[in-house]
mmCIF file of C-alpha atoms and ligand atoms in Angstrom:
data_model
loop_
_atom_site.group_PDB
_atom_site.id
_atom_site.type_symbol
_atom_site.label_atom_id
_atom_site.label_comp_id
_atom_site.label_asym_id
_atom_site.label_seq_id
_atom_site.Cartn_x
_atom_site.Cartn_y
_atom_site.Cartn_z
ATOM 1 C CA UNK A 1036 -173.597 47.932 55.472
ATOM 2 C CA UNK A 1037 -171.171 50.472 53.972
ATOM 3 C CA UNK A 1038 -171.718 49.499 50.315
ATOM 4 C CA UNK A 1039 -174.634 48.981 47.921
ATOM 5 C CA UNK A 1040 -175.688 46.671 45.094
ATOM 6 C CA UNK A 1041 -176.039 48.922 42.013
ATOM 7 C CA UNK A 1042 -179.824 48.377 41.720
ATOM 8 C CA UNK A 1043 -180.214 49.507 45.350
ATOM 9 C CA UNK A 1044 -177.831 52.465 45.239
ATOM 10 C CA UNK A 1045 -179.231 55.684 46.711
ATOM 11 C CA UNK A 1046 -179.058 58.980 44.834
ATOM 12 C CA UNK A 1047 -175.509 60.323 44.955
ATOM 13 C CA UNK A 1048 -172.754 62.239 43.184
ATOM 14 C CA UNK A 1049 -169.629 60.060 43.264
ATOM 15 C CA UNK A 1050 -168.812 56.388 43.857
ATOM 16 C CA UNK A 1051 -166.323 53.597 43.399
ATOM 17 C CA UNK A 1052 -167.632 50.598 41.468
ATOM 18 C CA UNK A 1053 -166.020 47.162 41.610
ATOM 19 C CA UNK A 1054 -166.668 43.543 42.549
ATOM 20 C CA UNK A 1055 -166.079 43.048 45.413
ATOM 21 C CA UNK A 1056 -166.136 46.603 46.744
ATOM 22 C CA UNK A 1057 -166.913 46.138 50.444
ATOM 23 C CA UNK A 1058 -163.228 46.450 51.428
ATOM 24 C CA UNK A 1059 -162.675 49.752 49.582
ATOM 25 C CA UNK A 1060 -161.074 52.632 51.484
ATOM 26 C CA UNK A 1061 -162.088 55.089 48.735
ATOM 27 C CA UNK A 1062 -165.335 56.300 50.419
ATOM 28 C CA UNK A 1063 -163.459 57.251 53.606
ATOM 29 C CA UNK A 1064 -160.767 59.196 51.783
ATOM 30 C CA UNK A 1065 -163.060 60.848 49.223
ATOM 31 C CA UNK A 1066 -165.685 61.903 51.768
ATOM 32 C CA UNK A 1067 -162.948 63.517 53.894
ATOM 33 C CA UNK A 1068 -161.678 65.375 50.811
ATOM 34 C CA UNK A 1069 -165.189 66.445 49.685
ATOM 35 C CA UNK A 1070 -165.791 68.056 53.075
ATOM 36 C CA UNK A 1071 -162.367 69.727 52.996
ATOM 37 C CA UNK A 1072 -162.924 71.351 49.568
ATOM 38 C CA UNK A 1073 -166.497 72.351 50.436
ATOM 39 C CA UNK A 1074 -168.276 70.122 47.896
ATOM 40 C CA UNK A 1075 -171.699 68.752 48.891
ATOM 41 C CA UNK A 1076 -172.738 65.126 48.397
ATOM 42 C CA UNK A 1077 -171.543 61.670 49.318
ATOM 43 C CA UNK A 1078 -169.053 59.258 47.778
ATOM 44 C CA UNK A 1079 -170.297 55.666 47.957
ATOM 45 C CA UNK A 1080 -169.100 52.105 47.268
ATOM 46 C CA UNK A 1081 -171.280 50.223 44.782
ATOM 47 C CA UNK A 1082 -170.946 46.594 43.679
ATOM 48 C CA UNK A 1083 -171.265 46.070 39.937
ATOM 49 C CA UNK A 1084 -170.776 42.567 38.461
ATOM 50 C CA UNK A 1085 -168.700 42.594 35.271
ATOM 51 C CA UNK A 1086 -171.515 41.328 33.017
ATOM 52 C CA UNK A 1087 -173.878 44.088 34.243
ATOM 53 C CA UNK A 1088 -171.461 46.979 33.720
ATOM 54 C CA UNK A 1089 -173.345 48.762 30.893
ATOM 55 C CA UNK A 1090 -176.749 48.494 32.595
ATOM 56 C CA UNK A 1091 -175.278 49.740 35.859
ATOM 57 C CA UNK A 1092 -173.672 52.750 34.159
ATOM 58 C CA UNK A 1093 -177.058 53.753 32.636
ATOM 59 C CA UNK A 1094 -178.754 53.341 36.008
ATOM 60 C CA UNK A 1095 -176.200 55.368 37.956
ATOM 61 C CA UNK A 1096 -176.293 58.122 35.307
ATOM 62 C CA UNK A 1097 -180.114 58.247 35.706
ATOM 63 C CA UNK A 1098 -179.677 58.505 39.474
ATOM 64 C CA UNK A 1099 -177.571 61.611 38.975
ATOM 65 C CA UNK A 1100 -174.090 60.201 39.663
ATOM 66 C CA UNK A 1101 -171.459 62.485 38.146
ATOM 67 C CA UNK A 1102 -168.139 60.754 38.639
ATOM 68 C CA UNK A 1103 -167.084 57.152 39.218
ATOM 69 C CA UNK A 1104 -163.885 55.421 40.190
ATOM 70 C CA UNK A 1105 -163.558 51.942 38.757
ATOM 71 C CA UNK A 1106 -161.680 49.105 40.392
ATOM 72 C CA UNK A 1107 -161.041 45.361 39.881
ATOM 73 C CA UNK A 1108 -162.326 43.673 37.705
ATOM 74 C CA UNK A 1109 -164.066 46.473 35.796
ATOM 75 C CA UNK A 1110 -161.261 48.718 34.464
ATOM 76 C CA UNK A 1111 -161.193 47.057 31.023
ATOM 77 C CA UNK A 1112 -165.001 47.163 30.715
ATOM 78 C CA UNK A 1113 -164.921 50.840 31.718
ATOM 79 C CA UNK A 1114 -162.392 51.540 28.947
ATOM 80 C CA UNK A 1115 -164.721 49.847 26.419
ATOM 81 C CA UNK A 1116 -167.782 51.724 27.742
ATOM 82 C CA UNK A 1117 -166.210 55.170 27.463
ATOM 83 C CA UNK A 1118 -166.524 57.016 24.175
ATOM 84 C CA UNK A 1119 -163.612 59.411 24.694
ATOM 85 C CA UNK A 1120 -160.427 59.480 26.768
ATOM 86 C CA UNK A 1121 -158.726 62.368 28.512
ATOM 87 C CA UNK A 1122 -155.325 60.625 28.527
ATOM 88 C CA UNK A 1123 -153.648 57.363 27.398
ATOM 89 C CA UNK A 1124 -156.086 55.103 29.267
ATOM 90 C CA UNK A 1125 -157.235 53.519 26.001
ATOM 91 C CA UNK A 1126 -153.603 52.588 25.218
ATOM 92 C CA UNK A 1127 -153.098 51.256 28.749
ATOM 93 C CA UNK A 1128 -156.394 49.354 28.317
ATOM 94 C CA UNK A 1129 -157.849 50.426 31.654
ATOM 95 C CA UNK A 1130 -160.014 53.317 32.855
ATOM 96 C CA UNK A 1131 -160.279 54.032 36.590
ATOM 97 C CA UNK A 1132 -162.074 57.407 36.436
ATOM 98 C CA UNK A 1133 -165.269 58.241 34.530
ATOM 99 C CA UNK A 1134 -167.206 61.441 33.997
ATOM 100 C CA UNK A 1135 -170.563 59.741 33.455
ATOM 101 C CA UNK A 1136 -172.568 62.320 31.516
ATOM 102 C CA UNK A 1137 -169.790 62.782 28.923
ATOM 103 C CA UNK A 1138 -168.686 59.116 28.876
ATOM 104 C CA UNK A 1139 -165.049 60.262 29.200
ATOM 105 C CA UNK A 1140 -162.471 58.046 30.883
ATOM 106 C CA UNK A 1141 -159.048 58.589 32.444
ATOM 107 C CA UNK A 1142 -156.489 56.459 34.217
ATOM 108 C CA UNK A 1143 -155.390 58.434 37.268
ATOM 109 C CA UNK A 1144 -153.365 55.423 38.533
ATOM 110 C CA UNK A 1145 -150.751 56.897 36.178
ATOM 111 C CA UNK A 1146 -150.519 60.056 38.309
ATOM 112 C CA UNK A 1147 -150.776 57.905 41.447
ATOM 113 C CA UNK A 1148 -147.704 55.840 40.564
ATOM 114 C CA UNK A 1149 -145.703 58.898 39.476
ATOM 115 C CA UNK A 1150 -146.327 60.526 42.876
ATOM 116 C CA UNK A 1151 -145.491 57.293 44.767
ATOM 117 C CA UNK A 1152 -142.214 56.794 42.875
ATOM 118 C CA UNK A 1153 -141.195 60.411 43.471
ATOM 119 C CA UNK A 1154 -142.051 60.082 47.181
ATOM 120 C CA UNK A 1155 -140.036 56.859 47.586
ATOM 121 C CA UNK A 1156 -136.907 58.204 45.914
ATOM 122 C CA UNK A 1157 -137.103 61.549 47.747
ATOM 123 C CA UNK A 1158 -137.592 59.829 51.129
ATOM 124 C CA UNK A 1159 -134.504 57.694 50.569
ATOM 125 C CA UNK A 1160 -132.416 60.559 49.155
ATOM 126 C CA UNK A 1161 -132.053 59.065 45.678
ATOM 127 C CA UNK A 1162 -132.417 60.413 42.170
ATOM 128 C CA UNK A 1163 -134.557 59.092 39.360
ATOM 129 C CA UNK A 1164 -133.609 55.404 38.823
ATOM 130 C CA UNK A 1165 -131.808 54.399 35.622
ATOM 131 C CA UNK A 1166 -133.416 50.985 35.727
ATOM 132 C CA UNK A 1167 -136.415 49.513 37.523
ATOM 133 C CA UNK A 1168 -137.454 45.886 37.974
ATOM 134 C CA UNK A 1169 -141.188 45.561 37.322
ATOM 135 C CA UNK A 1170 -142.994 42.464 38.591
ATOM 136 C CA UNK A 1171 -146.290 41.752 36.821
ATOM 137 C CA UNK A 1172 -147.957 42.366 33.451
ATOM 138 C CA UNK A 1173 -151.553 43.199 34.400
ATOM 139 C CA UNK A 1174 -153.331 46.575 34.340
ATOM 140 C CA UNK A 1175 -151.281 48.082 37.181
ATOM 141 C CA UNK A 1176 -147.987 46.941 35.612
ATOM 142 C CA UNK A 1177 -148.992 48.633 32.345
ATOM 143 C CA UNK A 1178 -149.425 51.879 34.243
ATOM 144 C CA UNK A 1179 -145.950 51.527 35.787
ATOM 145 C CA UNK A 1180 -144.434 50.775 32.379
ATOM 146 C CA UNK A 1181 -146.241 53.757 30.807
ATOM 147 C CA UNK A 1182 -144.926 56.117 33.518
ATOM 148 C CA UNK A 1183 -141.372 54.752 33.236
ATOM 149 C CA UNK A 1184 -141.463 55.106 29.447
ATOM 150 C CA UNK A 1185 -142.658 58.675 29.837
ATOM 151 C CA UNK A 1186 -139.994 59.739 32.352
ATOM 152 C CA UNK A 1187 -137.133 57.818 30.709
ATOM 153 C CA UNK A 1188 -136.581 55.015 33.230
ATOM 154 C CA UNK A 1189 -135.392 51.680 31.766
ATOM 155 C CA UNK A 1190 -137.429 48.640 32.827
ATOM 156 C CA UNK A 1191 -136.758 44.930 33.310
ATOM 157 C CA UNK A 1192 -140.077 43.066 33.343
ATOM 158 C CA UNK A 1193 -140.701 39.756 35.061
ATOM 159 C CA UNK A 1194 -144.089 38.070 34.979
ATOM 160 C CA UNK A 1195 -145.233 34.562 35.891
ATOM 161 C CA UNK A 1196 -146.803 34.304 32.426
ATOM 162 C CA UNK A 1197 -143.921 35.473 30.246
ATOM 163 C CA UNK A 1198 -146.008 35.730 27.070
ATOM 164 C CA UNK A 1199 -148.114 38.442 28.722
ATOM 165 C CA UNK A 1200 -144.952 40.351 29.641
ATOM 166 C CA UNK A 1201 -143.821 40.305 25.984
ATOM 167 C CA UNK A 1202 -147.260 41.491 24.828
ATOM 168 C CA UNK A 1203 -147.158 44.369 27.309
ATOM 169 C CA UNK A 1204 -143.661 45.464 26.266
ATOM 170 C CA UNK A 1205 -144.551 45.228 22.547
ATOM 171 C CA UNK A 1206 -147.650 47.348 23.126
ATOM 172 C CA UNK A 1207 -145.645 50.247 24.519
ATOM 173 C CA UNK A 1208 -142.594 49.829 22.294
ATOM 174 C CA UNK A 1209 -140.884 50.612 25.562
ATOM 175 C CA UNK A 1210 -137.257 50.648 26.616
ATOM 176 C CA UNK A 1211 -137.911 47.385 28.408
ATOM 177 C CA UNK A 1212 -136.558 43.811 28.463
ATOM 178 C CA UNK A 1213 -138.457 40.758 29.575
ATOM 179 C CA UNK A 1214 -136.363 38.606 31.913
ATOM 180 C CA UNK A 1215 -136.603 34.947 32.972
ATOM 181 C CA UNK A 1216 -135.670 35.379 36.642
ATOM 182 C CA UNK A 1217 -136.491 38.369 38.862
ATOM 183 C CA UNK A 1218 -132.939 39.413 39.834
ATOM 184 C CA UNK A 1219 -132.984 42.781 41.590
ATOM 185 C CA UNK A 1220 -129.278 43.474 41.132
ATOM 186 C CA UNK A 1221 -128.589 46.121 38.475
ATOM 187 C CA UNK A 1222 -131.836 47.983 39.263
ATOM 188 C CA UNK A 1223 -132.391 50.820 41.757
ATOM 189 C CA UNK A 1224 -136.093 50.205 42.323
ATOM 190 C CA UNK A 1225 -138.211 47.023 42.420
ATOM 191 C CA UNK A 1226 -141.988 47.429 41.963
ATOM 192 C CA UNK A 1227 -144.429 44.662 42.816
ATOM 193 C CA UNK A 1228 -147.431 45.234 40.537
ATOM 194 C CA UNK A 1229 -148.706 41.663 40.927
ATOM 195 C CA UNK A 1230 -151.679 40.594 43.000
ATOM 196 C CA UNK A 1231 -149.657 37.732 44.569
ATOM 197 C CA UNK A 1232 -149.891 39.304 48.044
ATOM 198 C CA UNK A 1233 -153.686 38.934 48.056
ATOM 199 C CA UNK A 1234 -153.146 35.204 48.640
ATOM 200 C CA UNK A 1235 -150.209 35.733 51.015
ATOM 201 C CA UNK A 1236 -147.510 35.087 48.365
ATOM 202 C CA UNK A 1237 -144.620 37.241 47.183
ATOM 203 C CA UNK A 1238 -143.016 37.133 43.731
ATOM 204 C CA UNK A 1239 -139.723 35.173 43.976
ATOM 205 C CA UNK A 1240 -137.301 38.138 43.850
ATOM 206 C CA UNK A 1241 -133.579 37.456 44.254
ATOM 207 C CA UNK A 1242 -132.448 40.431 46.381
ATOM 208 C CA UNK A 1243 -128.757 39.439 46.420
ATOM 209 C CA UNK A 1244 -126.534 42.511 45.893
ATOM 210 C CA UNK A 1245 -129.489 44.946 45.637
ATOM 211 C CA UNK A 1246 -129.090 48.354 47.262
ATOM 212 C CA UNK A 1247 -132.264 50.172 46.237
ATOM 213 C CA UNK A 1248 -135.907 50.737 47.122
ATOM 214 C CA UNK A 1249 -138.870 48.312 47.065
ATOM 215 C CA UNK A 1250 -142.381 49.488 46.200
ATOM 216 C CA UNK A 1251 -145.570 47.430 46.444
ATOM 217 C CA UNK A 1252 -148.617 48.943 44.742
ATOM 218 C CA UNK A 1253 -150.835 47.131 47.239
ATOM 219 C CA UNK A 1254 -151.332 48.291 50.817
ATOM 220 C CA UNK A 1255 -152.227 46.792 54.168
ATOM 221 C CA UNK A 1256 -151.910 43.040 54.687
ATOM 222 C CA UNK A 1257 -151.575 42.181 51.006
ATOM 223 C CA UNK A 1258 -148.402 44.289 50.675
ATOM 224 C CA UNK A 1259 -146.689 42.531 53.580
ATOM 225 C CA UNK A 1260 -145.332 39.342 51.883
ATOM 226 C CA UNK A 1261 -143.333 41.371 49.315
ATOM 227 C CA UNK A 1262 -142.273 44.146 51.714
ATOM 228 C CA UNK A 1263 -141.303 41.603 54.398
ATOM 229 C CA UNK A 1264 -139.136 39.757 51.891
ATOM 230 C CA UNK A 1265 -137.449 43.057 50.883
ATOM 231 C CA UNK A 1266 -136.968 44.192 54.472
ATOM 232 C CA UNK A 1267 -135.479 40.817 55.433
ATOM 233 C CA UNK A 1268 -132.689 41.725 52.979
ATOM 234 C CA UNK A 1269 -132.227 45.222 54.471
ATOM 235 C CA UNK A 1270 -134.202 46.928 51.678
ATOM 236 C CA UNK A 1271 -136.468 49.902 52.514
ATOM 237 C CA UNK A 1272 -140.029 49.376 51.288
ATOM 238 C CA UNK A 1273 -143.095 51.519 50.568
ATOM 239 C CA UNK A 1274 -146.670 50.364 50.079
ATOM 240 C CA UNK A 1275 -149.335 51.753 47.694
ATOM 241 C CA UNK A 1276 -151.199 54.134 50.049
ATOM 242 C CA UNK A 1277 -149.615 57.222 48.511
ATOM 243 C CA UNK A 1278 -150.638 55.934 45.074
ATOM 244 C CA UNK A 1279 -154.206 55.352 46.243
ATOM 245 C CA UNK A 1280 -154.436 58.874 47.692
ATOM 246 C CA UNK A 1281 -152.793 60.515 44.668
ATOM 247 C CA UNK A 1282 -155.012 58.740 42.116
ATOM 248 C CA UNK A 1283 -158.045 59.659 44.258
ATOM 249 C CA UNK A 1284 -157.033 63.318 44.454
ATOM 250 C CA UNK A 1285 -156.507 63.392 40.671
ATOM 251 C CA UNK A 1286 -159.989 61.864 40.076
ATOM 252 C CA UNK A 1287 -161.736 64.312 42.388
ATOM 253 C CA UNK A 1288 -159.943 67.181 40.681
ATOM 254 C CA UNK A 1289 -161.205 65.967 37.279
ATOM 255 C CA UNK A 1290 -164.812 65.785 38.539
ATOM 256 C CA UNK A 1291 -164.926 69.071 40.464
ATOM 257 C CA UNK A 1292 -162.225 71.192 38.794
ATOM 258 C CA UNK A 1293 -160.947 72.051 42.284
ATOM 259 C CA UNK A 1294 -157.446 71.419 43.653
ATOM 260 C CA UNK A 1295 -157.661 68.511 46.109
ATOM 261 C CA UNK A 1296 -155.328 68.236 49.138
ATOM 262 C CA UNK A 1297 -153.829 64.741 49.098
ATOM 263 C CA UNK A 1298 -152.812 64.909 52.775
ATOM 264 C CA UNK A 1299 -156.493 64.908 53.879
ATOM 265 C CA UNK A 1300 -156.974 61.715 51.930
ATOM 266 C CA UNK A 1301 -153.852 60.115 53.399
ATOM 267 C CA UNK A 1302 -154.953 60.987 56.936
ATOM 268 C CA UNK A 1303 -158.361 59.413 56.270
ATOM 269 C CA UNK A 1304 -156.603 56.263 54.978
ATOM 270 C CA UNK A 1305 -154.350 56.105 58.043
ATOM 271 C CA UNK A 1306 -157.437 56.198 60.287
ATOM 272 C CA UNK A 1307 -158.808 53.027 58.609
HETATM 273 P P1 NDP B 779 -154.351 42.102 37.183
HETATM 274 O O1 NDP B 779 -155.295 41.019 37.574
HETATM 275 O O2 NDP B 779 -154.544 42.843 35.916
HETATM 276 O O3 NDP B 779 -152.855 41.470 37.127
HETATM 277 C C1 NDP B 779 -152.390 40.617 38.145
HETATM 278 C C2 NDP B 779 -150.886 40.362 37.979
HETATM 279 O O4 NDP B 779 -150.444 39.646 39.141
HETATM 280 C C3 NDP B 779 -150.523 39.502 36.765
HETATM 281 O O5 NDP B 779 -149.282 39.952 36.244
HETATM 282 C C4 NDP B 779 -150.395 38.106 37.377
HETATM 283 O O6 NDP B 779 -149.510 37.250 36.686
HETATM 284 C C5 NDP B 779 -149.772 38.451 38.719
HETATM 285 N N1 NDP B 779 -149.960 37.424 39.753
HETATM 286 C C6 NDP B 779 -151.132 37.052 40.336
HETATM 287 N N2 NDP B 779 -150.898 36.096 41.261
HETATM 288 C C7 NDP B 779 -149.548 35.865 41.260
HETATM 289 C C8 NDP B 779 -148.703 35.004 42.003
HETATM 290 N N3 NDP B 779 -149.182 34.174 42.947
HETATM 291 N N4 NDP B 779 -147.365 35.057 41.757
HETATM 292 C C9 NDP B 779 -146.862 35.887 40.825
HETATM 293 N N5 NDP B 779 -147.615 36.723 40.079
HETATM 294 C C10 NDP B 779 -148.949 36.718 40.300
HETATM 295 O O7 NDP B 779 -154.328 43.099 38.439
HETATM 296 P P2 NDP B 779 -153.929 44.657 38.428
HETATM 297 O O8 NDP B 779 -152.712 44.798 37.594
HETATM 298 O O9 NDP B 779 -155.107 45.487 38.115
HETATM 299 O O10 NDP B 779 -153.587 44.922 39.978
HETATM 300 C C11 NDP B 779 -152.446 44.353 40.618
HETATM 301 C C12 NDP B 779 -152.405 44.828 42.063
HETATM 302 O O11 NDP B 779 -152.098 46.222 42.124
HETATM 303 C C13 NDP B 779 -153.752 44.627 42.765
HETATM 304 O O12 NDP B 779 -153.555 43.908 43.960
HETATM 305 C C14 NDP B 779 -154.244 46.039 43.027
HETATM 306 O O13 NDP B 779 -154.918 46.139 44.270
HETATM 307 C C15 NDP B 779 -152.957 46.867 43.054
HETATM 308 N N6 NDP B 779 -153.221 48.256 42.619
HETATM 309 C C16 NDP B 779 -153.050 49.281 43.524
HETATM 310 C C17 NDP B 779 -153.339 50.592 43.172
HETATM 311 C C18 NDP B 779 -153.179 51.708 44.171
HETATM 312 O O14 NDP B 779 -153.782 52.784 43.992
HETATM 313 N N7 NDP B 779 -152.390 51.564 45.210
HETATM 314 C C19 NDP B 779 -153.821 50.935 41.829
HETATM 315 C C20 NDP B 779 -153.949 49.785 40.943
HETATM 316 C C21 NDP B 779 -153.663 48.502 41.354
HETATM 317 P P3 NDP B 779 -150.005 36.291 35.456
HETATM 318 O O15 NDP B 779 -150.091 37.194 34.258
HETATM 319 O O16 NDP B 779 -148.929 35.288 35.354
HETATM 320 O O17 NDP B 779 -151.333 35.734 35.862
#
């Protein structure tokens, strides 16, 4: 077994906590990076049920864990548990990186998405988009909206539950409009920040007349429904591996203070 229940976790330094966590690629990429930067210790995957989050944090702190990554469905609970924030993660409402002893939280998905967007537009020879179509209004979509607001990219937001989209836009006071139908035309980038692909679905994007780039924050099989639908309309697509590696590198840098080479993490991901 490559993961542990929190009560059975061995002594360690770093881990990803989530529920489920067995599928996580984080241990592979972080362990490769730890070896590369000469840091001792292991990075593990630990299952923590949502209603046991506080107890598990105390336990892992006692065991000597220094830094944690937090994944679905625990990012909101992690934000509540932290007592201080190193960035806007409390505004976003989600923490994905914790320094346990200090109870400080960050959201390095922010850096992850910024790097992925830059990569996608550089690879396709484009400049910063004027307008982006954002699909979704969950934690990941909030990160995308926060980045776009910060770098001055206008956003059209579509979400299945439109009320949630309005709440998200109001929260950021962003340069963003909520739209009824996900029409890609008029935007240069479309980002799928939904979890629809986990059940084999893709958001119902109308690609007619679109000549831009498609980005899915997911990777592997769950990114395929959206990217297949984009590619069927001649649109170049990118999945969320770069984002995963970049958020991981940013977390490891926060825990160790050392620069972390993202390419080592990407290679480890490609091997899995
Ligand atoms: P949330 O549960 O917070 O939000 C899920 C979103 O998906 C909601 O907007 C929801 O809409 C929408 N949705 C779910 N099912 C469907 C469907 N069948 N059709 C249309 N919309 C749907 O999840 P997160 O925001 O935390 O994560 C979203 C995805 O992004 C996850 O799959 C996650 O793995 C990925 N991600 C990747 C990262 C990376 O490093 N590459 C980092 C962070 C996230 P509604 O409000 O209507 O329910």
